[in-house]
Amino acid sequence: MDRDRPCHKAIAQSILRFFEQGLVLDDRATHFIDSTFMTPSGNDIRCLLETECDDRDLLLSVAVVPDNRLRLEAEAILQDSDEKCADAKSVTALMPDRINTAIIFPDSRGKIPCVVPKSVAAGLVLQLCISVKTPPQIWMEVEKKLGADRDLRLATLSMIRNARLPASRERILFVAAFVKMADIRDADTFLDRLGLVLRLAARSPGAGMFDVMAAEKAACMRALRKSKDVEKQLEKNNIETMMLKGKGGLLCVDREELLREIRDIDIVSMTVFGKIPHSANAGSPHDVVYDVSFEKKLDGR
């Protein structure tokens, strides 16, 4: 292990600063802790953290999660290095055996001091995906498209690094083609659509990307139709009756989110393939034709 590489030391220092600032829990992590440990008080949490047991390790695993700031700091360090990646074990080796920090709840329980063992810190290092190399086809398109906007470039590369893309030429070229041809005038919209692209690229490795998007669009359409059916049934039944009939889950559907995802699927598909998937086409054999199409676009042909 090469602990002396500047990027290893820089990432280790960034992680230690992360611990110094405290582990801020979001609503999702807080809900998990409350539902798992029956809404523990601050004193309950302190007692649990002082005991070496599986419950303590579970609590720490929920709290010790890299935030976006740490991911971006790590990405900036990696992009300034020659290899664009680092060895996770070498970074972990630079960490102390015990790290003083605090878990910060968003409610009255406030800030609770704790000690994080090196084994848990090692898990944090792995979550940063610093050992992952961004596929060169994608990296080159990001550099060409976003080279002048450092913040957007780092955010894009960080998302791609943490997406854990499958080692598939088709998926890699799909992501590269999207980056090359996407509209980046609104950074937030671009990153939202990139998130959709990466999420879909990680699915169904044996299927063509056009079919994956068509299937996702079909699923969104089905959920929308079901939510409309539920609305009609609510006119005839109260919520308690709907819950008893097993329809309660559909009451939580975010129709605006579904509509936005359908729109974004269409935009991504038009951007990369030049066509919009019809939900009825999910599973049809379009992948070979469309793969050739976006390879040509990526190569500038």
PDB file of C-alpha atoms in Angstrom:
ATOM      1  CA  MET A   1       0.000   0.000   0.000  1.00  0.00           C
ATOM      2  CA  ASP A   2       1.294   3.466  -0.915  1.00  0.00           C
ATOM      3  CA  ARG A   3       0.251   5.648   2.016  1.00  0.00           C
ATOM      4  CA  ASP A   4       2.588   8.451   0.940  1.00  0.00           C
ATOM      5  CA  ARG A   5       0.691   9.461  -2.195  1.00  0.00           C
ATOM      6  CA  PRO A   6      -0.457  13.073  -1.710  1.00  0.00           C
ATOM      7  CA  CYS A   7      -4.038  12.222  -2.667  1.00  0.00           C
ATOM      8  CA  HIS A   8      -4.228   9.532   0.037  1.00  0.00           C
ATOM      9  CA  LYS A   9      -3.151  11.993   2.714  1.00  0.00           C
ATOM     10  CA  ALA A  10      -5.469  14.702   1.404  1.00  0.00           C
ATOM     11  CA  ILE A  11      -8.512  12.403   1.380  1.00  0.00           C
ATOM     12  CA  ALA A  12      -7.708  11.126   4.890  1.00  0.00           C
ATOM     13  CA  GLN A  13      -7.482  14.718   6.145  1.00  0.00           C
ATOM     14  CA  SER A  14     -10.779  15.577   4.466  1.00  0.00           C
ATOM     15  CA  ILE A  15     -12.450  12.602   6.166  1.00  0.00           C
ATOM     16  CA  LEU A  16     -11.080  13.627   9.573  1.00  0.00           C
ATOM     17  CA  ARG A  17     -12.507  17.137   9.073  1.00  0.00           C
ATOM     18  CA  PHE A  18     -15.831  15.501   8.240  1.00  0.00           C
ATOM     19  CA  PHE A  19     -15.773  13.696  11.594  1.00  0.00           C
ATOM     20  CA  GLU A  20     -14.714  16.878  13.437  1.00  0.00           C
ATOM     21  CA  GLN A  21     -17.826  18.674  12.197  1.00  0.00           C
ATOM     22  CA  GLY A  22     -20.091  15.914  13.496  1.00  0.00           C
ATOM     23  CA  LEU A  23     -22.387  13.381  11.858  1.00  0.00           C
ATOM     24  CA  VAL A  24     -25.555  15.263  10.961  1.00  0.00           C
ATOM     25  CA  LEU A  25     -28.538  12.937  10.630  1.00  0.00           C
ATOM     26  CA  ASP A  26     -31.144  13.644   7.971  1.00  0.00           C
ATOM     27  CA  ASP A  27     -34.840  12.867   8.417  1.00  0.00           C
ATOM     28  CA  ARG A  28     -34.516   9.461   6.783  1.00  0.00           C
ATOM     29  CA  ALA A  29     -31.684   8.326   9.083  1.00  0.00           C
ATOM     30  CA  THR A  30     -33.511   9.683  12.128  1.00  0.00           C
ATOM     31  CA  HIS A  31     -36.673   7.813  11.166  1.00  0.00           C
ATOM     32  CA  PHE A  32     -34.701   4.581  10.729  1.00  0.00           C
ATOM     33  CA  ILE A  33     -33.112   4.941  14.166  1.00  0.00           C
ATOM     34  CA  ASP A  34     -36.436   5.753  15.815  1.00  0.00           C
ATOM     35  CA  SER A  35     -38.270   2.869  14.152  1.00  0.00           C
ATOM     36  CA  THR A  36     -35.447   0.394  14.850  1.00  0.00           C
ATOM     37  CA  PHE A  37     -34.696   1.375  18.449  1.00  0.00           C
ATOM     38  CA  MET A  38     -38.219   2.491  19.465  1.00  0.00           C
ATOM     39  CA  THR A  39     -37.544   6.258  19.520  1.00  0.00           C
ATOM     40  CA  PRO A  40     -34.588   6.215  21.917  1.00  0.00           C
ATOM     41  CA  SER A  41     -33.894   9.209  24.126  1.00  0.00           C
ATOM     42  CA  GLY A  42     -30.562  10.998  24.135  1.00  0.00           C
ATOM     43  CA  ASN A  43     -29.506   9.000  27.200  1.00  0.00           C
ATOM     44  CA  ASP A  44     -30.529   5.757  25.478  1.00  0.00           C
ATOM     45  CA  ILE A  45     -28.329   6.674  22.520  1.00  0.00           C
ATOM     46  CA  ARG A  46     -25.385   7.495  24.808  1.00  0.00           C
ATOM     47  CA  CYS A  47     -25.674   4.159  26.612  1.00  0.00           C
ATOM     48  CA  LEU A  48     -25.896   2.304  23.315  1.00  0.00           C
ATOM     49  CA  LEU A  49     -22.812   4.040  21.918  1.00  0.00           C
ATOM     50  CA  GLU A  50     -20.796   3.108  25.015  1.00  0.00           C
ATOM     51  CA  THR A  51     -21.540  -0.606  24.579  1.00  0.00           C
ATOM     52  CA  GLU A  52     -19.704  -2.792  22.084  1.00  0.00           C
ATOM     53  CA  CYS A  53     -22.571  -4.672  20.457  1.00  0.00           C
ATOM     54  CA  ASP A  54     -24.317  -5.233  17.129  1.00  0.00           C
ATOM     55  CA  ASP A  55     -26.868  -2.499  17.881  1.00  0.00           C
ATOM     56  CA  ARG A  56     -24.088   0.046  18.366  1.00  0.00           C
ATOM     57  CA  ASP A  57     -22.495  -0.988  15.075  1.00  0.00           C
ATOM     58  CA  LEU A  58     -25.868  -0.682  13.323  1.00  0.00           C
ATOM     59  CA  LEU A  59     -26.402   2.798  14.758  1.00  0.00           C
ATOM     60  CA  LEU A  60     -22.943   3.920  13.662  1.00  0.00           C
ATOM     61  CA  SER A  61     -23.436   2.463  10.178  1.00  0.00           C
ATOM     62  CA  VAL A  62     -26.527   4.654   9.795  1.00  0.00           C
ATOM     63  CA  ALA A  63     -24.760   7.768  11.083  1.00  0.00           C
ATOM     64  CA  VAL A  64     -21.376   7.373   9.383  1.00  0.00           C
ATOM     65  CA  VAL A  65     -22.370   8.138   5.800  1.00  0.00           C
ATOM     66  CA  PRO A  66     -20.522  10.565   3.503  1.00  0.00           C
ATOM     67  CA  ASP A  67     -22.407  13.730   2.673  1.00  0.00           C
ATOM     68  CA  ASN A  68     -22.282  15.478  -0.675  1.00  0.00           C
ATOM     69  CA  ARG A  69     -19.652  17.956   0.511  1.00  0.00           C
ATOM     70  CA  LEU A  70     -17.245  15.145   1.426  1.00  0.00           C
ATOM     71  CA  ARG A  71     -17.877  13.380  -1.889  1.00  0.00           C
ATOM     72  CA  LEU A  72     -17.123  16.581  -3.810  1.00  0.00           C
ATOM     73  CA  GLU A  73     -13.958  17.225  -1.786  1.00  0.00           C
ATOM     74  CA  ALA A  74     -12.753  13.693  -2.498  1.00  0.00           C
ATOM     75  CA  GLU A  75     -13.577  14.091  -6.203  1.00  0.00           C
ATOM     76  CA  ALA A  76     -11.628  17.344  -6.407  1.00  0.00           C
ATOM     77  CA  ILE A  77      -8.597  15.664  -4.823  1.00  0.00           C
ATOM     78  CA  LEU A  78      -8.830  12.693  -7.190  1.00  0.00           C
ATOM     79  CA  GLN A  79      -9.181  14.850 -10.297  1.00  0.00           C
ATOM     80  CA  ASP A  80      -5.997  16.702  -9.323  1.00  0.00           C
ATOM     81  CA  SER A  81      -4.119  13.384  -9.109  1.00  0.00           C
ATOM     82  CA  ASP A  82      -2.565  11.582 -12.061  1.00  0.00           C
ATOM     83  CA  GLU A  83      -4.484   8.330 -11.596  1.00  0.00           C
ATOM     84  CA  LYS A  84      -7.931   9.915 -10.933  1.00  0.00           C
ATOM     85  CA  CYS A  85      -8.481   7.227  -8.281  1.00  0.00           C
ATOM     86  CA  ALA A  86      -6.990   6.136  -4.946  1.00  0.00           C
ATOM     87  CA  ASP A  87      -6.483   3.019  -2.845  1.00  0.00           C
ATOM     88  CA  ALA A  88      -9.134   2.738  -0.125  1.00  0.00           C
ATOM     89  CA  LYS A  89      -6.946   0.575   2.119  1.00  0.00           C
ATOM     90  CA  SER A  90      -4.113   3.103   1.984  1.00  0.00           C
ATOM     91  CA  VAL A  91      -6.461   5.909   3.010  1.00  0.00           C
ATOM     92  CA  THR A  92      -7.919   3.810   5.844  1.00  0.00           C
ATOM     93  CA  ALA A  93      -4.402   3.003   7.071  1.00  0.00           C
ATOM     94  CA  LEU A  94      -3.840   6.731   7.621  1.00  0.00           C
ATOM     95  CA  MET A  95      -6.845   6.995   9.950  1.00  0.00           C
ATOM     96  CA  PRO A  96      -6.468   6.746  13.762  1.00  0.00           C
ATOM     97  CA  ASP A  97      -7.793   3.657  15.530  1.00  0.00           C
ATOM     98  CA  ARG A  98     -10.460   5.712  17.329  1.00  0.00           C
ATOM     99  CA  ILE A  99     -12.022   8.900  15.973  1.00  0.00           C
ATOM    100  CA  ASN A 100     -13.830  11.336  18.263  1.00  0.00           C
ATOM    101  CA  THR A 101     -16.963  12.810  16.733  1.00  0.00           C
ATOM    102  CA  ALA A 102     -20.639  13.360  17.552  1.00  0.00           C
ATOM    103  CA  ILE A 103     -23.997  12.276  16.165  1.00  0.00           C
ATOM    104  CA  ILE A 104     -26.205  15.316  15.621  1.00  0.00           C
ATOM    105  CA  PHE A 105     -29.970  14.754  15.692  1.00  0.00           C
ATOM    106  CA  PRO A 106     -32.275  17.316  14.060  1.00  0.00           C
ATOM    107  CA  ASP A 107     -34.525  17.351  17.161  1.00  0.00           C
ATOM    108  CA  SER A 108     -34.210  17.972  20.912  1.00  0.00           C
ATOM    109  CA  ARG A 109     -31.754  15.094  21.333  1.00  0.00           C
ATOM    110  CA  GLY A 110     -29.163  17.361  19.781  1.00  0.00           C
ATOM    111  CA  LYS A 111     -25.459  16.567  19.731  1.00  0.00           C
ATOM    112  CA  ILE A 112     -24.331  13.253  21.254  1.00  0.00           C
ATOM    113  CA  PRO A 113     -20.552  12.623  21.472  1.00  0.00           C
ATOM    114  CA  CYS A 114     -19.283   9.250  20.298  1.00  0.00           C
ATOM    115  CA  VAL A 115     -16.160   7.389  19.231  1.00  0.00           C
ATOM    116  CA  VAL A 116     -15.963   5.791  15.793  1.00  0.00           C
ATOM    117  CA  PRO A 117     -13.630   2.779  15.513  1.00  0.00           C
ATOM    118  CA  LYS A 118     -11.320   2.448  12.527  1.00  0.00           C
ATOM    119  CA  SER A 119     -13.364  -0.470  11.171  1.00  0.00           C
ATOM    120  CA  VAL A 120     -16.407   1.794  10.803  1.00  0.00           C
ATOM    121  CA  ALA A 121     -14.304   4.582   9.271  1.00  0.00           C
ATOM    122  CA  ALA A 122     -13.114   2.020   6.714  1.00  0.00           C
ATOM    123  CA  GLY A 123     -16.726   1.577   5.653  1.00  0.00           C
ATOM    124  CA  LEU A 124     -16.999   5.325   5.077  1.00  0.00           C
ATOM    125  CA  VAL A 125     -13.899   5.252   2.872  1.00  0.00           C
ATOM    126  CA  LEU A 126     -15.409   2.445   0.785  1.00  0.00           C
ATOM    127  CA  GLN A 127     -18.640   4.424   0.345  1.00  0.00           C
ATOM    128  CA  LEU A 128     -16.654   7.220  -1.306  1.00  0.00           C
ATOM    129  CA  CYS A 129     -15.803   4.828  -4.177  1.00  0.00           C
ATOM    130  CA  ILE A 130     -12.337   6.376  -4.476  1.00  0.00           C
ATOM    131  CA  SER A 131     -10.940   3.159  -5.972  1.00  0.00           C
ATOM    132  CA  VAL A 132     -13.356   3.362  -8.908  1.00  0.00           C
ATOM    133  CA  LYS A 133     -11.987   4.654 -12.206  1.00  0.00           C
ATOM    134  CA  THR A 134     -14.365   6.700 -14.325  1.00  0.00           C
ATOM    135  CA  PRO A 135     -14.579   5.074 -17.786  1.00  0.00           C
ATOM    136  CA  PRO A 136     -12.344   7.113 -20.134  1.00  0.00           C
ATOM    137  CA  GLN A 137     -15.121   7.578 -22.718  1.00  0.00           C
ATOM    138  CA  ILE A 138     -17.284   9.293 -20.089  1.00  0.00           C
ATOM    139  CA  TRP A 139     -14.410  11.244 -18.526  1.00  0.00           C
ATOM    140  CA  MET A 140     -13.386  12.732 -21.887  1.00  0.00           C
ATOM    141  CA  GLU A 141     -16.939  13.865 -22.651  1.00  0.00           C
ATOM    142  CA  VAL A 142     -17.254  15.462 -19.204  1.00  0.00           C
ATOM    143  CA  GLU A 143     -13.954  17.304 -19.675  1.00  0.00           C
ATOM    144  CA  LYS A 144     -14.960  18.581 -23.119  1.00  0.00           C
ATOM    145  CA  LYS A 145     -18.485  19.564 -22.114  1.00  0.00           C
ATOM    146  CA  LEU A 146     -17.935  20.887 -18.590  1.00  0.00           C
ATOM    147  CA  GLY A 147     -14.255  21.781 -18.460  1.00  0.00           C
ATOM    148  CA  ALA A 148     -15.002  25.480 -17.992  1.00  0.00           C
ATOM    149  CA  ASP A 149     -17.408  24.913 -15.080  1.00  0.00           C
ATOM    150  CA  ARG A 150     -15.380  23.297 -12.286  1.00  0.00           C
ATOM    151  CA  ASP A 151     -18.270  22.949  -9.832  1.00  0.00           C
ATOM    152  CA  LEU A 152     -20.587  21.270 -12.335  1.00  0.00           C
ATOM    153  CA  ARG A 153     -17.740  19.099 -13.645  1.00  0.00           C
ATOM    154  CA  LEU A 154     -16.899  17.820 -10.151  1.00  0.00           C
ATOM    155  CA  ALA A 155     -20.567  17.253  -9.294  1.00  0.00           C
ATOM    156  CA  THR A 156     -21.001  15.263 -12.512  1.00  0.00           C
ATOM    157  CA  LEU A 157     -17.877  13.154 -11.997  1.00  0.00           C
ATOM    158  CA  SER A 158     -18.796  12.512  -8.357  1.00  0.00           C
ATOM    159  CA  MET A 159     -22.252  11.264  -9.346  1.00  0.00           C
ATOM    160  CA  ILE A 160     -20.784   9.000 -12.030  1.00  0.00           C
ATOM    161  CA  ARG A 161     -18.130   7.623  -9.660  1.00  0.00           C
ATOM    162  CA  ASN A 162     -20.717   6.784  -7.005  1.00  0.00           C
ATOM    163  CA  ALA A 163     -23.194   5.269  -9.474  1.00  0.00           C
ATOM    164  CA  ARG A 164     -21.096   2.081  -9.759  1.00  0.00           C
ATOM    165  CA  LEU A 165     -21.860   1.639 -13.454  1.00  0.00           C
ATOM    166  CA  PRO A 166     -21.769  -1.926 -14.800  1.00  0.00           C
ATOM    167  CA  ALA A 167     -18.760  -2.819 -16.948  1.00  0.00           C
ATOM    168  CA  SER A 168     -20.832  -2.688 -20.119  1.00  0.00           C
ATOM    169  CA  ARG A 169     -19.699  -0.843 -23.248  1.00  0.00           C
ATOM    170  CA  GLU A 170     -23.314  -0.133 -24.139  1.00  0.00           C
ATOM    171  CA  ARG A 171     -24.068   1.455 -20.743  1.00  0.00           C
ATOM    172  CA  ILE A 172     -20.832   3.450 -20.735  1.00  0.00           C
ATOM    173  CA  LEU A 173     -21.469   4.813 -24.230  1.00  0.00           C
ATOM    174  CA  PHE A 174     -25.049   5.653 -23.272  1.00  0.00           C
ATOM    175  CA  VAL A 175     -23.908   7.801 -20.334  1.00  0.00           C
ATOM    176  CA  ALA A 176     -21.134   9.383 -22.427  1.00  0.00           C
ATOM    177  CA  ALA A 177     -23.591  10.223 -25.219  1.00  0.00           C
ATOM    178  CA  PHE A 178     -25.987  11.841 -22.757  1.00  0.00           C
ATOM    179  CA  VAL A 179     -23.218  14.000 -21.281  1.00  0.00           C
ATOM    180  CA  LYS A 180     -22.078  15.026 -24.762  1.00  0.00           C
ATOM    181  CA  MET A 181     -25.514  16.044 -26.045  1.00  0.00           C
ATOM    182  CA  ALA A 182     -27.367  17.172 -22.902  1.00  0.00           C
ATOM    183  CA  ASP A 183     -28.538  20.723 -22.291  1.00  0.00           C
ATOM    184  CA  ILE A 184     -26.455  22.094 -19.389  1.00  0.00           C
ATOM    185  CA  ARG A 185     -27.845  25.630 -19.206  1.00  0.00           C
ATOM    186  CA  ASP A 186     -29.658  24.729 -15.978  1.00  0.00           C
ATOM    187  CA  ALA A 187     -27.173  22.801 -13.830  1.00  0.00           C
ATOM    188  CA  ASP A 188     -29.768  21.413 -11.411  1.00  0.00           C
ATOM    189  CA  THR A 189     -31.943  20.073 -14.226  1.00  0.00           C
ATOM    190  CA  PHE A 190     -28.910  18.530 -15.921  1.00  0.00           C
ATOM    191  CA  LEU A 191     -27.835  16.794 -12.701  1.00  0.00           C
ATOM    192  CA  ASP A 192     -31.371  15.531 -12.070  1.00  0.00           C
ATOM    193  CA  ARG A 193     -31.473  13.975 -15.543  1.00  0.00           C
ATOM    194  CA  LEU A 194     -27.965  12.595 -15.119  1.00  0.00           C
ATOM    195  CA  GLY A 195     -29.195  10.929 -11.925  1.00  0.00           C
ATOM    196  CA  LEU A 196     -32.009   9.305 -13.905  1.00  0.00           C
ATOM    197  CA  VAL A 197     -29.563   8.188 -16.615  1.00  0.00           C
ATOM    198  CA  LEU A 198     -27.208   6.620 -14.064  1.00  0.00           C
ATOM    199  CA  ARG A 199     -30.022   4.931 -12.174  1.00  0.00           C
ATOM    200  CA  LEU A 200     -31.425   3.376 -15.339  1.00  0.00           C
ATOM    201  CA  ALA A 201     -27.955   2.432 -16.629  1.00  0.00           C
ATOM    202  CA  ALA A 202     -27.442   0.306 -13.509  1.00  0.00           C
ATOM    203  CA  ARG A 203     -30.574  -1.757 -14.238  1.00  0.00           C
ATOM    204  CA  SER A 204     -31.136  -4.946 -16.250  1.00  0.00           C
ATOM    205  CA  PRO A 205     -27.583  -5.373 -17.647  1.00  0.00           C
ATOM    206  CA  GLY A 206     -28.781  -7.683 -20.427  1.00  0.00           C
ATOM    207  CA  ALA A 207     -31.333  -5.252 -21.869  1.00  0.00           C
ATOM    208  CA  GLY A 208     -30.781  -2.390 -24.318  1.00  0.00           C
ATOM    209  CA  MET A 209     -31.030   1.092 -22.813  1.00  0.00           C
ATOM    210  CA  PHE A 210     -33.927   2.133 -25.008  1.00  0.00           C
ATOM    211  CA  ASP A 211     -35.928  -0.824 -23.706  1.00  0.00           C
ATOM    212  CA  VAL A 212     -34.918  -0.058 -20.119  1.00  0.00           C
ATOM    213  CA  MET A 213     -36.260   3.483 -20.500  1.00  0.00           C
ATOM    214  CA  ALA A 214     -39.427   2.241 -22.193  1.00  0.00           C
ATOM    215  CA  ALA A 215     -40.013  -0.179 -19.318  1.00  0.00           C
ATOM    216  CA  GLU A 216     -39.470   2.574 -16.738  1.00  0.00           C
ATOM    217  CA  LYS A 217     -41.855   4.869 -18.576  1.00  0.00           C
ATOM    218  CA  ALA A 218     -44.443   2.076 -18.696  1.00  0.00           C
ATOM    219  CA  ALA A 219     -44.097   1.553 -14.940  1.00  0.00           C
ATOM    220  CA  CYS A 220     -44.648   5.273 -14.328  1.00  0.00           C
ATOM    221  CA  MET A 221     -47.701   5.261 -16.590  1.00  0.00           C
ATOM    222  CA  ARG A 222     -49.174   2.280 -14.741  1.00  0.00           C
ATOM    223  CA  ALA A 223     -48.635   4.001 -11.400  1.00  0.00           C
ATOM    224  CA  LEU A 224     -50.358   7.133 -12.714  1.00  0.00           C
ATOM    225  CA  ARG A 225     -53.331   5.149 -13.970  1.00  0.00           C
ATOM    226  CA  LYS A 226     -53.636   3.334 -10.649  1.00  0.00           C
ATOM    227  CA  SER A 227     -53.489   6.600  -8.729  1.00  0.00           C
ATOM    228  CA  LYS A 228     -56.350   7.947 -10.848  1.00  0.00           C
ATOM    229  CA  ASP A 229     -58.339   4.793 -10.132  1.00  0.00           C
ATOM    230  CA  VAL A 230     -57.724   5.321  -6.425  1.00  0.00           C
ATOM    231  CA  GLU A 231     -59.006   8.890  -6.683  1.00  0.00           C
ATOM    232  CA  LYS A 232     -62.203   7.620  -8.235  1.00  0.00           C
ATOM    233  CA  GLN A 233     -62.590   4.992  -5.517  1.00  0.00           C
ATOM    234  CA  LEU A 234     -62.002   7.603  -2.820  1.00  0.00           C
ATOM    235  CA  GLU A 235     -65.113   9.348  -4.046  1.00  0.00           C
ATOM    236  CA  LYS A 236     -67.043   6.231  -3.023  1.00  0.00           C
ATOM    237  CA  ASN A 237     -65.006   4.981  -0.021  1.00  0.00           C
ATOM    238  CA  ASN A 238     -63.225   6.583   2.906  1.00  0.00           C
ATOM    239  CA  ILE A 239     -59.493   6.163   3.547  1.00  0.00           C
ATOM    240  CA  GLU A 240     -60.015   3.494   6.228  1.00  0.00           C
ATOM    241  CA  THR A 241     -61.949   1.331   3.771  1.00  0.00           C
ATOM    242  CA  MET A 242     -59.235   1.776   1.138  1.00  0.00           C
ATOM    243  CA  MET A 243     -56.566   0.704   3.636  1.00  0.00           C
ATOM    244  CA  LEU A 244     -58.539  -2.414   4.499  1.00  0.00           C
ATOM    245  CA  LYS A 245     -58.725  -3.250   0.797  1.00  0.00           C
ATOM    246  CA  GLY A 246     -54.932  -3.031   0.530  1.00  0.00           C
ATOM    247  CA  LYS A 247     -54.949   0.141  -1.556  1.00  0.00           C
ATOM    248  CA  GLY A 248     -53.303   2.386   1.044  1.00  0.00           C
ATOM    249  CA  GLY A 249     -49.883   2.413  -0.617  1.00  0.00           C
ATOM    250  CA  LEU A 250     -51.287   4.069  -3.724  1.00  0.00           C
ATOM    251  CA  LEU A 251     -52.446   7.021  -1.641  1.00  0.00           C
ATOM    252  CA  CYS A 252     -48.790   8.053  -1.271  1.00  0.00           C
ATOM    253  CA  VAL A 253     -48.011   8.260  -5.002  1.00  0.00           C
ATOM    254  CA  ASP A 254     -46.443  11.591  -5.993  1.00  0.00           C
ATOM    255  CA  ARG A 255     -48.105  12.237  -9.320  1.00  0.00           C
ATOM    256  CA  GLU A 256     -45.997  15.317 -10.037  1.00  0.00           C
ATOM    257  CA  GLU A 257     -42.833  13.269  -9.527  1.00  0.00           C
ATOM    258  CA  LEU A 258     -44.127  10.553 -11.867  1.00  0.00           C
ATOM    259  CA  LEU A 259     -44.999  13.093 -14.544  1.00  0.00           C
ATOM    260  CA  ARG A 260     -41.573  14.702 -14.190  1.00  0.00           C
ATOM    261  CA  GLU A 261     -39.862  11.319 -14.576  1.00  0.00           C
ATOM    262  CA  ILE A 262     -41.897  10.515 -17.698  1.00  0.00           C
ATOM    263  CA  ARG A 263     -40.957  13.884 -19.180  1.00  0.00           C
ATOM    264  CA  ASP A 264     -37.278  13.397 -18.336  1.00  0.00           C
ATOM    265  CA  ILE A 265     -37.256   9.894 -19.846  1.00  0.00           C
ATOM    266  CA  ASP A 266     -38.640  11.351 -23.072  1.00  0.00           C
ATOM    267  CA  ILE A 267     -36.066  14.167 -23.069  1.00  0.00           C
ATOM    268  CA  VAL A 268     -33.135  11.819 -22.389  1.00  0.00           C
ATOM    269  CA  SER A 269     -34.336   9.391 -25.050  1.00  0.00           C
ATOM    270  CA  MET A 270     -34.757  12.149 -27.620  1.00  0.00           C
ATOM    271  CA  THR A 271     -31.331  13.543 -26.696  1.00  0.00           C
ATOM    272  CA  VAL A 272     -29.488  10.236 -27.100  1.00  0.00           C
ATOM    273  CA  PHE A 273     -31.596   8.174 -29.512  1.00  0.00           C
ATOM    274  CA  GLY A 274     -33.560  10.814 -31.410  1.00  0.00           C
ATOM    275  CA  LYS A 275     -36.843   9.048 -30.542  1.00  0.00           C
ATOM    276  CA  ILE A 276     -39.274   8.893 -27.657  1.00  0.00           C
ATOM    277  CA  PRO A 277     -40.104   5.470 -26.170  1.00  0.00           C
ATOM    278  CA  HIS A 278     -43.749   4.474 -26.136  1.00  0.00           C
ATOM    279  CA  SER A 279     -44.614   2.598 -22.971  1.00  0.00           C
ATOM    280  CA  ALA A 280     -46.192  -0.181 -25.031  1.00  0.00           C
ATOM    281  CA  ASN A 281     -42.800  -0.881 -26.647  1.00  0.00           C
ATOM    282  CA  ALA A 282     -41.123  -2.086 -23.444  1.00  0.00           C
ATOM    283  CA  GLY A 283     -39.330  -5.296 -24.244  1.00  0.00           C
ATOM    284  CA  SER A 284     -39.276  -4.871 -28.020  1.00  0.00           C
ATOM    285  CA  PRO A 285     -35.934  -5.579 -29.766  1.00  0.00           C
ATOM    286  CA  HIS A 286     -34.740  -2.027 -30.509  1.00  0.00           C
ATOM    287  CA  ASP A 287     -31.374  -2.183 -28.741  1.00  0.00           C
ATOM    288  CA  VAL A 288     -29.101  -3.023 -31.682  1.00  0.00           C
ATOM    289  CA  VAL A 289     -30.454  -0.213 -33.879  1.00  0.00           C
ATOM    290  CA  TYR A 290     -30.294   2.376 -31.116  1.00  0.00           C
ATOM    291  CA  ASP A 291     -26.865   1.306 -29.863  1.00  0.00           C
ATOM    292  CA  VAL A 292     -25.442   2.027 -33.318  1.00  0.00           C
ATOM    293  CA  SER A 293     -27.271   5.361 -33.356  1.00  0.00           C
ATOM    294  CA  PHE A 294     -25.773   6.730 -30.175  1.00  0.00           C
ATOM    295  CA  GLU A 295     -22.300   5.323 -30.909  1.00  0.00           C
ATOM    296  CA  LYS A 296     -22.345   7.375 -34.122  1.00  0.00           C
ATOM    297  CA  LYS A 297     -23.470  10.474 -32.234  1.00  0.00           C
ATOM    298  CA  LEU A 298     -20.756   9.973 -29.629  1.00  0.00           C
ATOM    299  CA  ASP A 299     -18.097   9.663 -32.336  1.00  0.00           C
ATOM    300  CA  GLY A 300     -19.412  12.770 -34.083  1.00  0.00           C
ATOM    301  CA  ARG A 301     -20.365  10.865 -37.218  1.00  0.00           C
TER     302      ARG A 301
END
